[in-house]
mmCIF file of C-alpha atoms and ligand atoms in Angstrom:
data_model
loop_
_atom_site.group_PDB
_atom_site.id
_atom_site.type_symbol
_atom_site.label_atom_id
_atom_site.label_comp_id
_atom_site.label_asym_id
_atom_site.label_seq_id
_atom_site.Cartn_x
_atom_site.Cartn_y
_atom_site.Cartn_z
ATOM 1 C CA MET A 1 49.186 -78.413 193.822
ATOM 2 C CA VAL A 2 51.061 -80.192 195.406
ATOM 3 C CA SER A 3 50.656 -83.169 192.652
ATOM 4 C CA ASP A 4 47.918 -84.844 190.189
ATOM 5 C CA GLY A 5 49.177 -88.221 191.579
ATOM 6 C CA SER A 6 50.323 -88.616 188.433
ATOM 7 C CA SER A 7 53.503 -89.281 189.600
ATOM 8 C CA HIS A 8 52.368 -91.728 192.099
ATOM 9 C CA PRO A 9 53.438 -95.574 190.611
ATOM 10 C CA ALA A 10 50.756 -97.901 189.647
ATOM 11 C CA SER A 11 51.168 -100.120 192.508
ATOM 12 C CA LYS A 12 49.168 -98.929 195.872
ATOM 13 C CA CYS A 13 51.389 -96.988 198.680
ATOM 14 C CA ASP A 14 50.651 -97.819 202.266
ATOM 15 C CA ARG A 15 49.825 -94.203 203.024
ATOM 16 C CA VAL A 16 46.818 -93.043 204.355
ATOM 17 C CA ALA A 17 44.752 -90.268 202.180
ATOM 18 C CA LEU A 18 42.104 -87.966 203.938
ATOM 19 C CA LEU A 19 38.799 -87.203 201.185
ATOM 20 C CA PHE A 20 37.665 -83.942 201.829
ATOM 21 C CA ASP A 21 34.675 -82.694 200.526
ATOM 22 C CA LEU A 22 34.301 -78.899 199.460
ATOM 23 C CA ASP A 23 31.364 -77.555 200.541
ATOM 24 C CA GLY A 24 29.842 -78.082 204.218
ATOM 25 C CA VAL A 25 33.188 -79.467 205.028
ATOM 26 C CA LEU A 26 36.258 -76.881 203.624
ATOM 27 C CA THR A 27 33.912 -73.576 203.444
ATOM 28 C CA ASP A 28 29.734 -73.259 203.302
ATOM 29 C CA THR A 29 28.675 -72.665 200.294
ATOM 30 C CA SER A 30 24.941 -73.336 200.848
ATOM 31 C CA GLU A 31 24.273 -70.198 201.007
ATOM 32 C CA LEU A 32 25.640 -68.915 197.687
ATOM 33 C CA HIS A 33 23.709 -71.828 196.004
ATOM 34 C CA TYR A 34 20.861 -71.517 198.194
ATOM 35 C CA LEU A 35 20.849 -67.305 196.756
ATOM 36 C CA SER A 36 21.534 -68.417 193.117
ATOM 37 C CA TRP A 37 18.794 -71.780 192.960
ATOM 38 C CA LYS A 38 16.324 -69.369 194.792
ATOM 39 C CA GLY A 39 16.960 -66.638 191.844
ATOM 40 C CA LEU A 40 15.600 -69.516 188.839
ATOM 41 C CA ALA A 41 13.028 -70.798 191.059
ATOM 42 C CA ASP A 42 11.412 -67.219 191.639
ATOM 43 C CA GLU A 43 11.741 -66.465 187.704
ATOM 44 C CA LEU A 44 9.829 -69.568 187.094
ATOM 45 C CA GLY A 45 7.445 -68.882 189.895
ATOM 46 C CA LEU A 46 8.185 -72.062 191.859
ATOM 47 C CA PRO A 47 8.221 -72.709 195.617
ATOM 48 C CA PHE A 48 12.377 -73.077 196.921
ATOM 49 C CA ASP A 49 13.702 -72.313 200.706
ATOM 50 C CA ARG A 50 16.322 -73.018 203.104
ATOM 51 C CA SER A 51 14.587 -76.668 203.442
ATOM 52 C CA ALA A 52 14.037 -77.183 200.150
ATOM 53 C CA ASN A 53 18.127 -76.285 199.386
ATOM 54 C CA ASP A 54 19.435 -78.455 202.213
ATOM 55 C CA ALA A 55 17.977 -81.834 200.302
ATOM 56 C CA LEU A 56 20.765 -80.564 197.379
ATOM 57 C CA ARG A 57 23.236 -81.136 200.035
ATOM 58 C CA GLY A 58 26.499 -83.407 197.982
ATOM 59 C CA LEU A 59 24.026 -83.762 194.698
ATOM 60 C CA GLY A 60 25.026 -83.140 191.181
ATOM 61 C CA ARG A 61 24.048 -79.901 189.924
ATOM 62 C CA ARG A 62 21.545 -81.712 187.558
ATOM 63 C CA GLU A 63 20.258 -84.051 189.969
ATOM 64 C CA SER A 64 19.600 -80.820 192.139
ATOM 65 C CA LEU A 65 17.946 -78.925 189.541
ATOM 66 C CA ALA A 66 15.092 -82.100 188.330
ATOM 67 C CA LEU A 67 14.306 -81.554 192.607
ATOM 68 C CA VAL A 68 13.861 -77.673 192.348
ATOM 69 C CA LEU A 69 11.905 -78.621 189.369
ATOM 70 C CA GLY A 70 9.883 -80.925 191.572
ATOM 71 C CA GLU A 71 6.911 -82.640 189.428
ATOM 72 C CA ARG A 72 7.094 -79.995 186.440
ATOM 73 C CA SER A 73 10.866 -81.117 185.125
ATOM 74 C CA ASP A 74 9.710 -83.377 182.534
ATOM 75 C CA ARG A 75 7.495 -80.650 181.055
ATOM 76 C CA PHE A 76 10.584 -78.890 180.711
ATOM 77 C CA PRO A 77 12.224 -79.738 177.071
ATOM 78 C CA GLU A 78 16.064 -80.542 177.941
ATOM 79 C CA GLN A 79 17.695 -77.797 175.578
ATOM 80 C CA LYS A 80 15.643 -75.292 178.803
ATOM 81 C CA LYS A 81 16.967 -77.351 181.328
ATOM 82 C CA VAL A 82 20.558 -77.452 179.804
ATOM 83 C CA GLU A 83 19.807 -73.457 179.924
ATOM 84 C CA MET A 84 18.849 -73.133 183.665
ATOM 85 C CA ALA A 85 21.331 -75.273 185.139
ATOM 86 C CA ALA A 86 23.986 -72.518 182.745
ATOM 87 C CA ARG A 87 22.001 -69.881 184.398
ATOM 88 C CA LYS A 88 21.816 -70.627 187.895
ATOM 89 C CA ASN A 89 26.343 -71.733 187.876
ATOM 90 C CA ALA A 90 26.642 -68.049 186.099
ATOM 91 C CA ALA A 91 24.816 -66.529 189.133
ATOM 92 C CA TYR A 92 26.688 -68.714 191.692
ATOM 93 C CA LEU A 93 30.353 -67.784 190.412
ATOM 94 C CA GLU A 94 29.492 -64.421 190.862
ATOM 95 C CA ARG A 95 28.747 -65.268 194.084
ATOM 96 C CA VAL A 96 31.902 -67.816 194.202
ATOM 97 C CA ALA A 97 34.400 -64.786 192.673
ATOM 98 C CA ARG A 98 33.200 -62.667 195.981
ATOM 99 C CA MET A 99 35.101 -65.430 198.331
ATOM 100 C CA THR A 100 38.410 -64.843 199.996
ATOM 101 C CA PRO A 101 40.785 -67.103 201.999
ATOM 102 C CA ALA A 102 38.778 -65.983 205.533
ATOM 103 C CA ASP A 103 35.483 -68.228 204.279
ATOM 104 C CA LEU A 104 38.090 -71.196 204.653
ATOM 105 C CA LEU A 105 35.804 -72.649 207.606
ATOM 106 C CA PRO A 106 36.999 -72.553 211.103
ATOM 107 C CA GLY A 107 40.312 -75.530 211.886
ATOM 108 C CA VAL A 108 40.713 -76.249 208.148
ATOM 109 C CA ARG A 109 44.409 -75.566 207.256
ATOM 110 C CA ALA A 110 45.458 -76.521 210.177
ATOM 111 C CA LEU A 111 44.098 -79.728 209.911
ATOM 112 C CA MET A 112 45.592 -80.338 206.625
ATOM 113 C CA GLN A 113 48.453 -79.333 207.590
ATOM 114 C CA GLY A 114 49.019 -81.683 210.740
ATOM 115 C CA LEU A 115 47.549 -84.532 208.194
ATOM 116 C CA ARG A 116 50.815 -83.840 205.724
ATOM 117 C CA GLU A 117 52.937 -83.616 208.617
ATOM 118 C CA ARG A 118 51.835 -86.781 209.613
ATOM 119 C CA GLY A 119 52.488 -88.317 205.956
ATOM 120 C CA ALA A 120 49.581 -88.556 205.224
ATOM 121 C CA LEU A 121 47.913 -87.261 201.422
ATOM 122 C CA VAL A 122 45.011 -84.840 201.127
ATOM 123 C CA ALA A 123 42.875 -84.800 198.308
ATOM 124 C CA VAL A 124 39.677 -82.605 197.926
ATOM 125 C CA ALA A 125 36.852 -85.064 196.007
ATOM 126 C CA SER A 126 33.521 -83.458 195.200
ATOM 127 C CA SER A 127 30.523 -83.502 193.261
ATOM 128 C CA SER A 128 30.717 -79.710 192.251
ATOM 129 C CA LYS A 129 32.050 -78.758 188.838
ATOM 130 C CA ASN A 130 33.223 -75.796 190.100
ATOM 131 C CA SER A 131 35.831 -77.347 193.252
ATOM 132 C CA GLU A 132 38.842 -75.638 191.361
ATOM 133 C CA ALA A 133 36.814 -72.132 190.873
ATOM 134 C CA VAL A 134 36.267 -72.609 195.145
ATOM 135 C CA VAL A 135 39.111 -73.703 195.598
ATOM 136 C CA ASP A 136 41.213 -70.904 194.295
ATOM 137 C CA ARG A 137 39.503 -68.506 195.867
ATOM 138 C CA LEU A 138 39.726 -69.861 199.014
ATOM 139 C CA GLY A 139 44.048 -70.429 198.495
ATOM 140 C CA VAL A 140 44.337 -74.033 199.385
ATOM 141 C CA HIS A 141 45.718 -75.443 196.673
ATOM 142 C CA ASP A 142 49.340 -76.011 198.104
ATOM 143 C CA LEU A 143 47.890 -77.997 200.240
ATOM 144 C CA LEU A 144 46.095 -80.765 197.712
ATOM 145 C CA ASP A 145 47.810 -83.618 196.597
ATOM 146 C CA ALA A 146 44.241 -84.335 193.968
ATOM 147 C CA LEU A 147 41.129 -82.663 193.420
ATOM 148 C CA VAL A 148 38.856 -84.819 191.884
ATOM 149 C CA ASP A 149 35.642 -82.834 191.235
ATOM 150 C CA GLY A 150 32.210 -83.592 188.746
ATOM 151 C CA ASN A 151 34.164 -83.101 186.017
ATOM 152 C CA ASP A 152 35.932 -85.951 186.383
ATOM 153 C CA ALA A 153 33.359 -88.126 188.164
ATOM 154 C CA PRO A 154 30.086 -87.243 186.581
ATOM 155 C CA ARG A 155 28.044 -89.987 188.529
ATOM 156 C CA SER A 156 27.118 -87.188 191.134
ATOM 157 C CA LYS A 157 27.290 -89.008 195.086
ATOM 158 C CA PRO A 158 26.012 -91.523 196.419
ATOM 159 C CA ASP A 159 27.675 -92.828 194.025
ATOM 160 C CA PRO A 160 31.673 -94.082 194.617
ATOM 161 C CA GLN A 161 33.418 -92.963 191.943
ATOM 162 C CA VAL A 162 34.344 -89.695 193.259
ATOM 163 C CA PHE A 163 35.404 -91.032 195.653
ATOM 164 C CA LEU A 164 37.330 -94.105 193.875
ATOM 165 C CA LEU A 165 38.911 -92.099 191.625
ATOM 166 C CA ALA A 166 40.566 -90.176 194.267
ATOM 167 C CA ALA A 167 41.552 -92.594 195.238
ATOM 168 C CA GLU A 168 43.288 -94.340 192.440
ATOM 169 C CA ARG A 169 45.133 -91.234 191.656
ATOM 170 C CA LEU A 170 46.304 -90.678 194.947
ATOM 171 C CA GLY A 171 48.139 -94.648 194.464
ATOM 172 C CA VAL A 172 46.138 -95.468 197.630
ATOM 173 C CA SER A 173 43.799 -97.988 198.797
ATOM 174 C CA PRO A 174 39.975 -97.550 199.810
ATOM 175 C CA ARG A 175 40.801 -99.190 203.013
ATOM 176 C CA ARG A 176 43.311 -96.670 203.343
ATOM 177 C CA CYS A 177 40.929 -93.407 202.437
ATOM 178 C CA VAL A 178 38.855 -91.559 205.397
ATOM 179 C CA VAL A 179 36.360 -89.702 203.956
ATOM 180 C CA VAL A 180 34.708 -86.208 205.989
ATOM 181 C CA GLU A 181 31.194 -85.546 204.694
ATOM 182 C CA ASP A 182 28.057 -82.971 205.123
ATOM 183 C CA ALA A 183 26.231 -84.920 202.706
ATOM 184 C CA ALA A 184 23.532 -88.471 203.739
ATOM 185 C CA SER A 185 24.394 -88.224 199.645
ATOM 186 C CA GLY A 186 27.890 -88.209 200.571
ATOM 187 C CA VAL A 187 28.164 -90.301 203.584
ATOM 188 C CA ALA A 188 26.515 -93.158 201.184
ATOM 189 C CA ALA A 189 29.203 -92.899 198.790
ATOM 190 C CA ALA A 190 32.299 -93.245 200.642
ATOM 191 C CA ARG A 191 30.617 -96.045 202.467
ATOM 192 C CA ALA A 192 29.906 -97.691 199.169
ATOM 193 C CA ALA A 193 33.413 -96.903 197.772
ATOM 194 C CA ARG A 194 33.622 -99.378 201.281
ATOM 195 C CA MET A 195 35.909 -96.165 202.851
ATOM 196 C CA LYS A 196 36.254 -94.532 206.843
ATOM 197 C CA VAL A 197 33.707 -91.489 206.563
ATOM 198 C CA VAL A 198 33.804 -88.971 208.991
ATOM 199 C CA GLY A 199 29.658 -87.638 209.669
ATOM 200 C CA VAL A 200 30.316 -83.138 209.436
ATOM 201 C CA GLY A 201 26.789 -81.691 210.831
ATOM 202 C CA PRO A 202 23.696 -83.172 213.091
ATOM 203 C CA PRO A 203 23.588 -87.263 213.946
ATOM 204 C CA GLU A 204 19.953 -87.262 211.630
ATOM 205 C CA ARG A 205 21.925 -86.651 207.953
ATOM 206 C CA VAL A 206 25.303 -88.305 208.970
ATOM 207 C CA SER A 207 24.516 -90.536 211.553
ATOM 208 C CA ALA A 208 25.306 -93.487 209.180
ATOM 209 C CA ALA A 209 29.022 -92.500 208.740
ATOM 210 C CA ASP A 210 31.566 -93.925 211.132
ATOM 211 C CA ARG A 211 31.694 -91.088 213.268
ATOM 212 C CA THR A 212 30.081 -87.523 213.312
ATOM 213 C CA VAL A 213 31.146 -83.753 214.874
ATOM 214 C CA ALA A 214 29.339 -81.433 215.253
ATOM 215 C CA THR A 215 32.089 -78.488 213.213
ATOM 216 C CA VAL A 216 35.436 -79.614 211.114
ATOM 217 C CA ALA A 217 37.319 -77.734 213.780
ATOM 218 C CA GLU A 218 36.729 -80.856 216.285
ATOM 219 C CA LEU A 219 38.348 -83.251 213.968
ATOM 220 C CA THR A 220 42.094 -83.524 214.924
ATOM 221 C CA PRO A 221 44.690 -85.508 212.590
ATOM 222 C CA ASP A 222 44.367 -87.712 215.229
ATOM 223 C CA MET A 223 40.951 -88.533 215.303
ATOM 224 C CA LEU A 224 41.258 -89.136 211.600
ATOM 225 C CA LEU A 225 43.977 -91.338 211.217
ATOM 226 C CA ALA A 226 43.028 -93.600 213.696
ATOM 227 C CA LEU A 227 39.919 -94.385 211.901
ATOM 228 C CA VAL A 228 42.706 -96.307 209.445
ATOM 229 C CA GLU A 229 43.933 -100.122 210.907
ATOM 230 C CA PRO A 230 48.334 -99.958 211.360
HETATM 231 C C1 G6P B 1 27.914 -79.757 195.893
HETATM 232 C C2 G6P B 1 26.748 -79.208 196.924
HETATM 233 C C3 G6P B 1 25.351 -79.143 195.996
HETATM 234 C C4 G6P B 1 26.022 -79.058 195.015
HETATM 235 C C5 G6P B 1 26.582 -79.584 193.877
HETATM 236 C C6 G6P B 1 26.961 -79.360 192.514
HETATM 237 O O1 G6P B 1 28.300 -81.369 196.862
HETATM 238 O O2 G6P B 1 26.708 -79.902 198.102
HETATM 239 O O3 G6P B 1 24.335 -78.223 196.910
HETATM 240 O O4 G6P B 1 24.837 -79.010 193.982
HETATM 241 O O5 G6P B 1 28.678 -79.579 194.738
HETATM 242 O O6 G6P B 1 28.595 -78.054 192.311
HETATM 243 P P1 G6P B 1 28.087 -77.150 191.485
HETATM 244 O O7 G6P B 1 29.359 -76.489 191.802
HETATM 245 O O8 G6P B 1 28.687 -78.335 190.109
HETATM 246 O O9 G6P B 1 27.106 -77.157 190.942
HETATM 247 MG MG1 MG B 2 29.047 -80.863 201.325
#
């Protein structure tokens, strides 16, 4: 990583910051999450399919577990739920360990490089607590000015905490931040942080964004930087 933002002065700088969500934006981990939740659901005899998995997009691990367990969630003691979340995560990390830089979605590296060449700051801002591991596998630490995730910001999206913390670490005002998100909860979090947001994916999922694209490959540095007033 280039820096963790701690060297920036406390006063806000006039640079623009791009805050990229990780899962579903830089790489598509949804199938890895699906297979890992599905293993747990099968053990418990609970129904779980890809559409149920899609509803977990952007939500933290504990919030996701509550949805996987559904109305049965309250019947399990806290300790049991902690174990279930840990079991799912171990299965997920085994799958993450097999990821390679080829799992970076098309266009991402060139987009980040282009943004940095134009003087923008680039960060990952994710609800995941596995961001370091995934970013390591993708090999993009060198392109990041900061990485802020569920370990730093315990309140999962749609809470704006992770985006506000990323802006603070970069020393950039929220009005000079542009978020790139694939989840409805992430778009809501960016709006709550009063940041511009580009939604990636089907319009019915990300229509609350300032702008939407079907895939990350459609994004250009100019398009993203144009969202922030000069
Ligand atoms: C991202 C993904 C979610 C996942 C969450 C927590 O937001 O979109 O599907 O549940 O991260 O991930 P973690 O890696 O901490 O279990
Ligand atoms: Mg996402």
